[in-house]
């Protein structure tokens, strides 16, 4: 009986030892799992961080490309706008002065009309003819005036090299006429603000 009890006790002790060993192994495995888990989390965090950096880098690259394209577009638009304004200005100037050559060639005809009108002053018999010539002259000047032709005022004005060409000088009848235009030899004209013929004048001294 004593031998059997002893065997039973030993078996119980062995079972306890086996259970304790199993518990130790489970604790060790649990500790290993706990050690592995932080490592996995760190690796996952590091991977996520790299992914975020890569995403940010790509966004910066796209933003840079967008900025370059926007700047290029603004430059092209500015150049085109300047070109459009320049060509529009040239077109306006061209349309204004397109008839310059024809009008310049007509100026001697205008001079002839004015001389003819003056010649009629000496005869009363030619008065009806004068009226007809004046009517034609007025119509011609109205047409040319609508195109921008304008006579330059001279007599009694200060001499201005921008508009006048001095032919000669003459004694001034009074002090206030010195350096002023006393007579006009040939009338001057400007077309849309541009002088196409200087007025030939006589200056008082």
Tab-separated table of C-alpha atoms in Angstrom:
chain	number	residue	atom	x	y	z
A	1	UNK	CA	0.000	0.000	0.000
A	2	UNK	CA	2.798	2.311	0.877
A	3	UNK	CA	4.380	1.620	-2.536
A	4	UNK	CA	1.176	2.404	-4.353
A	5	UNK	CA	0.678	5.696	-2.486
A	6	UNK	CA	4.195	6.665	-3.263
A	7	UNK	CA	3.646	6.001	-6.971
A	8	UNK	CA	0.488	8.052	-6.950
A	9	UNK	CA	2.246	10.946	-5.293
A	10	UNK	CA	5.046	10.831	-7.830
A	11	UNK	CA	2.518	10.819	-10.657
A	12	UNK	CA	0.815	13.844	-9.170
A	13	UNK	CA	4.142	15.605	-8.785
A	14	UNK	CA	5.027	14.802	-12.387
A	15	UNK	CA	1.659	16.106	-13.543
A	16	UNK	CA	2.203	19.339	-11.597
A	17	UNK	CA	5.681	19.714	-13.048
A	18	UNK	CA	4.328	19.083	-16.550
A	19	UNK	CA	1.567	21.636	-16.007
A	20	UNK	CA	4.078	24.180	-14.722
A	21	UNK	CA	6.303	23.565	-17.733
A	22	UNK	CA	3.340	24.070	-20.043
A	23	UNK	CA	2.455	27.291	-18.255
A	24	UNK	CA	6.056	28.504	-18.586
A	25	UNK	CA	6.079	27.665	-22.283
A	26	UNK	CA	2.767	29.495	-22.822
A	27	UNK	CA	4.111	32.531	-20.979
A	28	UNK	CA	7.266	32.472	-23.098
A	29	UNK	CA	5.189	32.205	-26.288
A	30	UNK	CA	2.976	35.045	-25.087
A	31	UNK	CA	6.043	37.178	-24.382
A	32	UNK	CA	7.447	36.327	-27.830
A	33	UNK	CA	4.147	37.323	-29.437
A	34	UNK	CA	4.140	40.553	-27.487
A	35	UNK	CA	7.709	41.240	-28.634
A	36	UNK	CA	6.879	40.433	-32.266
A	37	UNK	CA	3.727	42.610	-32.275
A	38	UNK	CA	5.537	45.918	-31.565
A	39	UNK	CA	8.048	45.060	-34.271
A	40	UNK	CA	5.212	44.506	-36.742
A	41	UNK	CA	3.542	47.757	-35.673
A	42	UNK	CA	6.827	49.642	-36.078
A	43	UNK	CA	7.328	48.138	-39.541
A	44	UNK	CA	3.741	49.022	-40.448
A	45	UNK	CA	4.190	52.612	-39.169
A	46	UNK	CA	7.468	52.984	-41.047
A	47	UNK	CA	5.839	51.677	-44.242
A	48	UNK	CA	2.920	54.100	-43.805
A	49	UNK	CA	5.341	56.994	-43.219
A	50	UNK	CA	7.260	56.149	-46.406
A	51	UNK	CA	3.988	55.948	-48.326
A	52	UNK	CA	2.941	59.377	-47.011
A	53	UNK	CA	6.308	60.909	-47.930
A	54	UNK	CA	6.104	59.403	-51.398
A	55	UNK	CA	2.562	60.779	-51.783
A	56	UNK	CA	3.645	64.245	-50.624
A	57	UNK	CA	6.625	64.172	-52.989
A	58	UNK	CA	4.352	63.294	-55.898
A	59	UNK	CA	1.916	66.069	-54.955
A	60	UNK	CA	4.772	68.590	-54.815
A	61	UNK	CA	5.987	67.437	-58.215
A	62	UNK	CA	2.486	67.793	-59.706
A	63	UNK	CA	2.072	71.215	-58.089
A	64	UNK	CA	5.402	72.338	-59.533
A	65	UNK	CA	4.375	71.172	-63.013
A	66	UNK	CA	1.030	72.971	-62.614
A	67	UNK	CA	2.785	76.188	-61.572
A	68	UNK	CA	5.116	75.955	-64.582
A	69	UNK	CA	2.209	75.428	-66.986
A	70	UNK	CA	0.251	78.295	-65.398
A	71	UNK	CA	3.234	80.628	-65.697
A	72	UNK	CA	3.756	79.579	-69.310
A	73	UNK	CA	0.076	80.197	-70.082
A	74	UNK	CA	0.146	83.659	-68.472
A	75	UNK	CA	3.263	84.605	-70.448
A	76	UNK	CA	1.718	83.449	-73.718
A	77	UNK	CA	-1.529	85.267	-72.944
A	78	UNK	CA	0.379	88.476	-72.132
A	79	UNK	CA	2.400	88.237	-75.360
A	80	UNK	CA	-0.739	87.602	-77.413
A	81	UNK	CA	-2.560	90.512	-75.752
A	82	UNK	CA	0.359	92.853	-76.527
A	83	UNK	CA	0.417	91.589	-80.117
A	84	UNK	CA	-3.346	92.124	-80.446
A	85	UNK	CA	-3.121	95.693	-79.106
A	86	UNK	CA	-0.156	96.496	-81.337
A	87	UNK	CA	-1.808	95.184	-84.510
A	88	UNK	CA	-5.073	96.964	-83.627
A	89	UNK	CA	-3.190	100.244	-83.183
A	90	UNK	CA	-1.352	99.740	-86.483
A	91	UNK	CA	-4.634	98.938	-88.231
A	92	UNK	CA	-6.273	102.102	-86.880
A	93	UNK	CA	-3.318	104.239	-87.930
A	94	UNK	CA	-3.282	102.596	-91.345
A	95	UNK	CA	-6.987	103.212	-91.883
A	96	UNK	CA	-6.574	106.828	-90.786
A	97	UNK	CA	-3.645	107.557	-93.082
A	98	UNK	CA	-4.414	105.140	-95.928
A	99	UNK	CA	-5.560	108.075	-98.082
A	100	UNK	CA	-2.553	110.266	-97.195
A	101	UNK	CA	-0.908	110.005	-100.625
A	102	UNK	CA	-4.138	110.813	-102.493
A	103	UNK	CA	-4.981	113.778	-100.247
A	104	UNK	CA	-1.405	115.095	-100.442
A	105	UNK	CA	-1.659	115.011	-104.251
A	106	UNK	CA	-4.960	116.902	-104.040
A	107	UNK	CA	-3.476	119.803	-102.057
A	108	UNK	CA	-2.284	121.663	-105.211
A	109	UNK	CA	-5.838	121.346	-106.573
A	110	UNK	CA	-7.136	122.966	-103.377
A	111	UNK	CA	-4.573	125.755	-103.863
A	112	UNK	CA	-5.885	126.302	-107.401
A	113	UNK	CA	-9.463	126.497	-106.135
A	114	UNK	CA	-8.494	129.139	-103.537
A	115	UNK	CA	-6.588	131.205	-106.134
A	116	UNK	CA	-9.551	130.996	-108.528
A	117	UNK	CA	-11.950	132.158	-105.820
A	118	UNK	CA	-9.717	135.155	-105.062
A	119	UNK	CA	-9.498	136.082	-108.747
A	120	UNK	CA	-13.278	136.407	-108.930
A	121	UNK	CA	-13.234	139.249	-106.386
A	122	UNK	CA	-12.223	141.733	-109.090
A	123	UNK	CA	-15.302	141.175	-111.263
A	124	UNK	CA	-18.956	141.462	-110.400
A	125	UNK	CA	-19.920	139.848	-113.705
A	126	UNK	CA	-18.252	136.584	-112.649
A	127	UNK	CA	-20.061	136.455	-109.313
A	128	UNK	CA	-22.395	133.559	-110.349
A	129	UNK	CA	-19.362	131.598	-111.544
A	130	UNK	CA	-17.605	132.330	-108.275
A	131	UNK	CA	-20.554	130.985	-106.339
A	132	UNK	CA	-20.399	127.726	-108.339
A	133	UNK	CA	-16.662	127.372	-107.741
A	134	UNK	CA	-17.087	128.107	-104.020
A	135	UNK	CA	-19.821	125.458	-103.817
A	136	UNK	CA	-17.577	122.802	-105.429
A	137	UNK	CA	-14.643	123.873	-103.226
A	138	UNK	CA	-16.786	123.626	-100.079
A	139	UNK	CA	-17.998	120.130	-100.985
A	140	UNK	CA	-14.435	118.988	-101.649
A	141	UNK	CA	-13.169	120.420	-98.345
A	142	UNK	CA	-16.072	118.826	-96.439
A	143	UNK	CA	-15.225	115.417	-97.902
A	144	UNK	CA	-11.512	115.801	-97.136
A	145	UNK	CA	-12.320	117.170	-93.679
A	146	UNK	CA	-14.316	114.017	-92.912
A	147	UNK	CA	-11.142	112.060	-93.686
A	148	UNK	CA	-9.170	114.081	-91.138
A	149	UNK	CA	-7.742	116.908	-93.261
A	150	UNK	CA	-7.325	120.167	-91.364
A	151	UNK	CA	-5.717	123.478	-92.347
A	152	UNK	CA	-2.921	124.823	-90.131
A	153	UNK	CA	-3.595	128.265	-88.708
A	154	UNK	CA	-0.735	130.653	-89.367
A	155	UNK	CA	-1.333	134.419	-89.679
A	156	UNK	CA	-0.982	136.193	-86.330
A	157	UNK	CA	0.255	133.014	-84.591
A	158	UNK	CA	3.617	132.416	-82.965
A	159	UNK	CA	6.085	130.758	-85.320
A	160	UNK	CA	6.245	127.036	-84.591
A	161	UNK	CA	8.701	124.795	-86.410
A	162	UNK	CA	6.363	121.832	-85.852
A	163	UNK	CA	3.845	123.409	-88.244
A	164	UNK	CA	5.500	126.323	-90.060
A	165	UNK	CA	8.325	126.798	-92.522
A	166	UNK	CA	9.818	130.304	-92.615
A	167	UNK	CA	10.369	131.547	-96.189
A	168	UNK	CA	11.544	135.038	-95.275
A	169	UNK	CA	11.362	137.768	-92.631
A	170	UNK	CA	9.863	141.232	-92.863
A	171	UNK	CA	9.778	144.298	-90.593
A	172	UNK	CA	6.998	143.930	-88.054
A	173	UNK	CA	4.382	146.729	-88.145
A	174	UNK	CA	4.224	146.666	-84.322
A	175	UNK	CA	6.086	145.228	-81.351
A	176	UNK	CA	3.443	142.602	-80.696
A	177	UNK	CA	3.926	141.157	-84.228
A	178	UNK	CA	7.632	140.445	-83.742
A	179	UNK	CA	8.446	136.728	-84.128
A	180	UNK	CA	4.879	136.215	-85.275
A	181	UNK	CA	3.602	135.172	-88.681
A	182	UNK	CA	2.675	138.176	-90.813
A	183	UNK	CA	1.803	136.472	-94.073
A	184	UNK	CA	1.171	133.016	-95.480
A	185	UNK	CA	2.704	132.078	-98.837
A	186	UNK	CA	1.303	128.560	-98.923
A	187	UNK	CA	-1.277	127.031	-96.595
A	188	UNK	CA	-0.214	124.052	-94.508
A	189	UNK	CA	-2.286	120.959	-93.705
A	190	UNK	CA	-2.344	118.108	-91.245
A	191	UNK	CA	-4.117	114.766	-91.613
A	192	UNK	CA	-5.403	113.181	-88.397
A	193	UNK	CA	-2.912	115.222	-86.399
A	194	UNK	CA	0.036	114.457	-88.713
A	195	UNK	CA	1.519	117.313	-90.709
A	196	UNK	CA	1.461	116.431	-94.412
A	197	UNK	CA	2.521	119.915	-95.605
A	198	UNK	CA	4.159	122.677	-93.597
A	199	UNK	CA	2.760	126.166	-93.912
A	200	UNK	CA	5.175	128.498	-95.737
A	201	UNK	CA	5.130	131.796	-93.930
A	202	UNK	CA	6.699	135.240	-93.492
A	203	UNK	CA	7.862	136.171	-89.974
A	204	UNK	CA	7.964	139.688	-88.510
A	205	UNK	CA	11.223	140.943	-87.012
